[in-house]
Short mmCIF file of C-alpha atoms in Angstrom, two decimals:
data_model
loop_
_atom_site.label_atom_id
_atom_site.label_comp_id
_atom_site.label_asym_id
_atom_site.label_seq_id
_atom_site.Cartn_x
_atom_site.Cartn_y
_atom_site.Cartn_z
CA MET A 1 -9.65 69.98 -38.63
CA ILE A 2 -12.73 71.88 -37.46
CA SER A 3 -12.07 70.74 -33.88
CA PHE A 4 -8.46 71.94 -34.10
CA LEU A 5 -9.42 75.34 -35.50
CA ARG A 6 -12.15 75.83 -32.91
CA SER A 7 -9.74 74.90 -30.12
CA LEU A 8 -7.05 77.19 -31.55
CA ILE A 9 -9.41 80.17 -31.65
CA PHE A 10 -10.72 79.28 -28.19
CA ASN A 11 -7.26 79.13 -26.61
CA VAL A 12 -6.06 82.31 -28.28
CA ALA A 13 -9.19 84.14 -27.13
CA LEU A 14 -9.00 82.76 -23.59
CA PHE A 15 -5.33 83.43 -22.95
CA GLY A 16 -5.36 86.70 -24.88
CA LEU A 17 -8.32 88.00 -22.87
CA THR A 18 -6.72 86.89 -19.61
CA ALA A 19 -3.41 88.60 -20.40
CA ILE A 20 -5.13 91.82 -21.45
CA MET A 21 -7.44 91.87 -18.43
CA CYS A 22 -4.57 91.21 -16.01
CA PHE A 23 -3.03 94.48 -17.17
CA LEU A 24 -6.23 96.49 -17.58
CA MET A 25 -7.58 95.53 -14.16
CA LEU A 26 -4.48 96.42 -12.15
CA TRP A 27 -6.35 99.44 -10.85
CA VAL A 28 -8.81 97.20 -8.97
CA LEU A 29 -6.15 95.54 -6.81
CA PRO A 30 -6.09 98.31 -4.13
CA MET A 31 -9.90 98.35 -3.96
CA PRO A 32 -11.77 96.65 -1.08
CA ARG A 33 -11.87 92.95 -1.87
CA PRO A 34 -15.68 92.72 -2.41
CA TRP A 35 -15.50 95.54 -4.97
CA MET A 36 -12.51 93.98 -6.68
CA MET A 37 -14.28 90.62 -6.94
CA LYS A 38 -17.26 92.23 -8.68
CA VAL A 39 -14.90 93.40 -11.41
CA VAL A 40 -13.23 89.98 -11.55
CA ARG A 41 -16.63 88.33 -12.02
CA LEU A 42 -17.17 90.53 -15.08
CA TRP A 43 -14.01 88.98 -16.54
CA LEU A 44 -15.27 85.50 -15.62
CA GLY A 45 -18.46 86.31 -17.50
CA GLN A 46 -16.41 87.13 -20.59
CA ILE A 47 -14.67 83.77 -20.29
CA GLU A 48 -18.07 82.09 -20.16
CA TRP A 49 -19.01 83.89 -23.39
CA ILE A 50 -15.89 82.47 -25.05
CA GLU A 51 -16.72 79.00 -23.75
CA ARG A 52 -20.28 79.09 -25.05
CA HIS A 53 -19.89 80.89 -28.38
CA ILE A 54 -16.47 79.68 -29.49
CA GLY A 55 -15.95 76.40 -27.63
CA GLY A 56 -19.58 75.29 -27.64
CA ILE A 57 -19.28 74.52 -23.93
CA ARG A 58 -22.36 75.01 -21.76
CA TRP A 59 -22.84 74.14 -18.11
CA GLN A 60 -25.42 73.39 -15.47
CA VAL A 61 -25.55 72.91 -11.70
CA LYS A 62 -27.57 70.22 -9.96
CA GLY A 63 -28.19 69.49 -6.28
CA GLN A 64 -28.06 73.08 -5.07
CA GLN A 65 -30.57 72.15 -2.38
CA HIS A 66 -27.73 70.29 -0.65
CA LEU A 67 -25.78 73.50 -0.05
CA PRO A 68 -26.27 74.88 3.47
CA PRO A 69 -26.87 78.65 3.66
CA GLY A 70 -23.85 79.27 5.88
CA PRO A 71 -20.23 78.18 5.80
CA CYS A 72 -19.31 74.62 4.86
CA ILE A 73 -16.47 72.69 3.29
CA ILE A 74 -16.86 71.90 -0.42
CA ALA A 75 -14.91 68.76 -1.37
CA ALA A 76 -14.65 69.31 -5.13
CA LYS A 77 -13.51 67.02 -7.88
CA HIS A 78 -10.82 68.66 -10.00
CA GLN A 79 -10.55 67.54 -13.62
CA SER A 80 -9.88 70.75 -15.50
CA ALA A 81 -9.05 74.43 -15.40
CA TRP A 82 -12.73 74.98 -16.19
CA GLU A 83 -13.99 74.72 -12.62
CA THR A 84 -11.42 77.21 -11.37
CA PHE A 85 -13.18 79.82 -13.52
CA LYS A 86 -16.59 78.92 -12.13
CA LEU A 87 -16.07 78.75 -8.35
CA HIS A 88 -16.53 82.50 -7.88
CA ILE A 89 -19.69 82.38 -9.99
CA ILE A 90 -21.23 79.39 -8.20
CA PHE A 91 -20.33 80.45 -4.65
CA LYS A 92 -19.94 84.24 -5.01
CA ASP A 93 -17.15 84.52 -2.40
CA PRO A 94 -15.46 81.17 -1.73
CA ALA A 95 -12.18 80.64 0.08
CA ILE A 96 -10.30 78.29 -2.23
CA VAL A 97 -7.49 76.09 -0.94
CA LEU A 98 -4.66 76.02 -3.48
CA LYS A 99 -0.92 75.50 -3.72
CA ARG A 100 1.19 78.52 -2.85
CA GLU A 101 3.16 78.30 -6.11
CA LEU A 102 0.19 79.75 -7.98
CA LEU A 103 0.62 83.03 -6.12
CA MET A 104 4.04 83.39 -7.75
CA ILE A 105 2.61 83.65 -11.28
CA PRO A 106 3.26 87.22 -12.50
CA LEU A 107 0.17 89.44 -12.26
CA TRP A 108 -2.24 86.49 -12.07
CA GLY A 109 -0.90 85.59 -8.64
CA TRP A 110 -1.66 89.09 -7.36
CA TYR A 111 -5.34 88.65 -8.14
CA LEU A 112 -5.38 85.22 -6.53
CA LYS A 113 -3.88 86.58 -3.34
CA ARG A 114 -6.33 89.49 -3.16
CA SER A 115 -9.29 87.17 -3.76
CA GLY A 116 -8.85 85.66 -0.30
CA VAL A 117 -7.55 82.21 -1.16
CA ILE A 118 -6.03 79.81 1.36
CA ALA A 119 -2.54 79.12 0.04
CA ILE A 120 -0.53 76.16 1.32
CA ASP A 121 3.12 75.32 0.83
CA ARG A 122 2.99 71.60 0.11
CA ALA A 123 6.74 71.28 0.60
CA LYS A 124 6.24 71.89 4.33
CA GLY A 125 4.21 68.72 4.86
CA ALA A 126 2.37 68.68 8.18
CA ARG A 127 3.31 72.32 8.85
CA ALA A 128 1.41 73.29 5.70
CA LEU A 129 -1.78 71.87 7.19
CA SER A 130 -1.20 73.80 10.39
CA SER A 131 -0.69 77.10 8.54
CA MET A 132 -3.93 76.51 6.63
CA MET A 133 -6.08 76.55 9.75
CA THR A 134 -5.97 80.25 10.69
CA PRO A 135 -7.20 81.59 7.32
CA ALA A 136 -9.72 78.72 7.14
CA ARG A 137 -11.18 79.65 10.53
CA GLU A 138 -11.36 83.30 9.48
CA ALA A 139 -13.14 82.36 6.26
CA ALA A 140 -15.66 80.20 8.13
CA GLN A 141 -16.32 82.97 10.65
CA ALA A 142 -17.01 85.32 7.74
CA GLY A 143 -19.62 82.88 6.42
CA ARG A 144 -17.60 81.89 3.35
CA LYS A 145 -17.65 78.43 1.83
CA ILE A 146 -14.24 76.74 1.81
CA VAL A 147 -13.43 74.86 -1.38
CA ILE A 148 -10.77 72.17 -1.35
CA PHE A 149 -9.76 69.65 -3.99
CA PRO A 150 -9.25 66.58 -1.78
CA GLN A 151 -7.01 64.81 -4.31
CA GLY A 152 -4.81 67.88 -4.49
CA THR A 153 -4.51 68.04 -8.27
CA ARG A 154 -6.40 67.63 -11.52
CA VAL A 155 -7.40 64.04 -12.22
CA LYS A 156 -8.48 62.77 -15.64
CA PRO A 157 -11.91 61.13 -15.92
CA GLY A 158 -11.64 57.46 -15.05
CA ALA A 159 -8.29 57.88 -13.28
CA PHE A 160 -7.76 57.77 -9.53
CA ILE A 161 -5.36 59.56 -7.18
CA PRO A 162 -5.54 58.94 -3.40
CA TYR A 163 -7.35 61.51 -1.30
CA LYS A 164 -5.07 63.65 0.85
CA SER A 165 -5.28 64.61 4.50
CA GLY A 166 -6.05 68.32 4.02
CA LEU A 167 -9.80 67.72 3.86
CA ALA A 168 -9.75 65.65 7.06
CA ALA A 169 -7.75 68.34 8.85
CA LEU A 170 -10.26 71.06 7.89
CA TYR A 171 -13.20 68.85 8.85
CA GLN A 172 -11.77 68.11 12.27
CA GLU A 173 -10.71 71.69 12.97
CA LEU A 174 -13.75 73.62 11.71
CA ASN A 175 -16.59 71.28 12.71
CA LEU A 176 -18.49 72.07 9.49
CA PRO A 177 -20.46 69.85 7.12
CA VAL A 178 -18.73 68.61 3.98
CA VAL A 179 -20.56 68.84 0.67
CA PRO A 180 -19.10 66.65 -2.12
CA MET A 181 -19.04 68.38 -5.51
CA ALA A 182 -18.94 66.03 -8.50
CA LEU A 183 -18.38 67.19 -12.07
CA ASN A 184 -17.45 66.00 -15.56
CA SER A 185 -15.50 68.96 -16.95
CA GLY A 186 -12.58 66.74 -17.99
CA LEU A 187 -14.69 65.21 -20.75
CA PHE A 188 -14.77 68.52 -22.60
CA TRP A 189 -11.80 70.53 -21.27
CA GLY A 190 -9.17 67.90 -20.60
CA LYS A 191 -6.22 68.16 -18.27
CA ASP A 192 -3.31 69.73 -20.18
CA SER A 193 -5.28 69.25 -23.41
CA PHE A 194 -5.16 71.72 -26.28
CA THR A 195 -8.44 70.44 -27.70
CA LYS A 196 -11.73 71.65 -26.24
CA LYS A 197 -14.88 69.67 -27.03
CA PRO A 198 -18.37 71.16 -27.21
CA GLY A 199 -20.93 69.79 -24.79
CA LEU A 200 -22.71 70.24 -21.48
CA ILE A 201 -20.59 70.27 -18.31
CA THR A 202 -22.48 69.27 -15.19
CA VAL A 203 -21.63 70.18 -11.61
CA GLU A 204 -23.58 68.24 -8.99
CA PHE A 205 -23.65 68.79 -5.25
CA LEU A 206 -24.23 65.61 -3.27
CA PRO A 207 -25.92 65.36 0.15
CA PRO A 208 -23.82 66.94 2.91
CA ILE A 209 -21.82 64.87 5.35
CA PRO A 210 -22.52 66.15 8.87
CA PRO A 211 -19.77 67.33 11.23
CA GLY A 212 -18.60 65.21 14.11
CA LEU A 213 -17.88 61.90 12.37
CA PRO A 214 -14.53 60.11 12.88
CA ARG A 215 -12.19 61.52 10.25
CA LYS A 216 -11.59 58.10 8.67
CA ASP A 217 -15.33 57.53 8.30
CA MET A 218 -15.80 60.96 6.76
CA MET A 219 -12.94 60.48 4.30
CA ALA A 220 -14.20 57.05 3.26
CA ARG A 221 -17.67 58.43 2.70
CA VAL A 222 -16.45 61.44 0.70
CA GLN A 223 -14.30 59.25 -1.51
CA LYS A 224 -17.04 56.70 -2.14
CA GLU A 225 -19.75 59.25 -2.90
CA LEU A 226 -17.59 61.67 -4.88
CA GLU A 227 -16.12 58.94 -7.06
CA ALA A 228 -19.53 57.39 -7.68
CA GLY A 229 -21.12 60.77 -8.41
CA THR A 230 -18.37 61.74 -10.83
CA GLU A 231 -18.48 58.37 -12.58
CA ALA A 232 -22.23 58.75 -13.05
CA LEU A 233 -21.78 62.17 -14.65
CA SER A 234 -19.03 60.84 -16.91
CA SER A 235 -21.04 57.91 -18.24
CA PRO A 236 -22.60 58.18 -21.72
#
């Protein structure tokens, strides 16, 4: 009962705050993107307050020494909505690869578009990968880190979905190192789950994979290391 009530209050606070802020922050949309993102990060800080003080969810980052100072490709595990709220805090100004349908969400999609995401239309197949390259090159030239979820969707802890070709395409095109990003957020903020569990979420960056490897070798290495790193974080 306590878990249900805590989760109910958490969800009402989270979605209520988000709805209110989407309206109150409309004035920031015409601002230069860096200024707008500073305001957005204030909202993300409020979400973190809700997580900590209502949900009992804390978080930590390990392996930051593996992040190169310049642009790179972050191959991130995706278990929960939680990490989508943290990417702009961890990386400051990432270029996040996401499905184009998210831009169609009323109000919310406007902020996503202005934040400089790389939106792909998955229905276009190979053409979607081609259209991803121009904004990805521009992001890399601007020194931004490019975040991609190589499995393309949220995956519950312990489950497996094959890795998709988007990561390999970026790796081959941009000639940048790939940093695997393991996490265990799904243990506390489950996929499509109403219940939120208190605990410590860990994000861990693994050693970078250098550019120039055959794409099959890179993909095999990312999958092996990211799955092993995530499993280690998810173990009791």
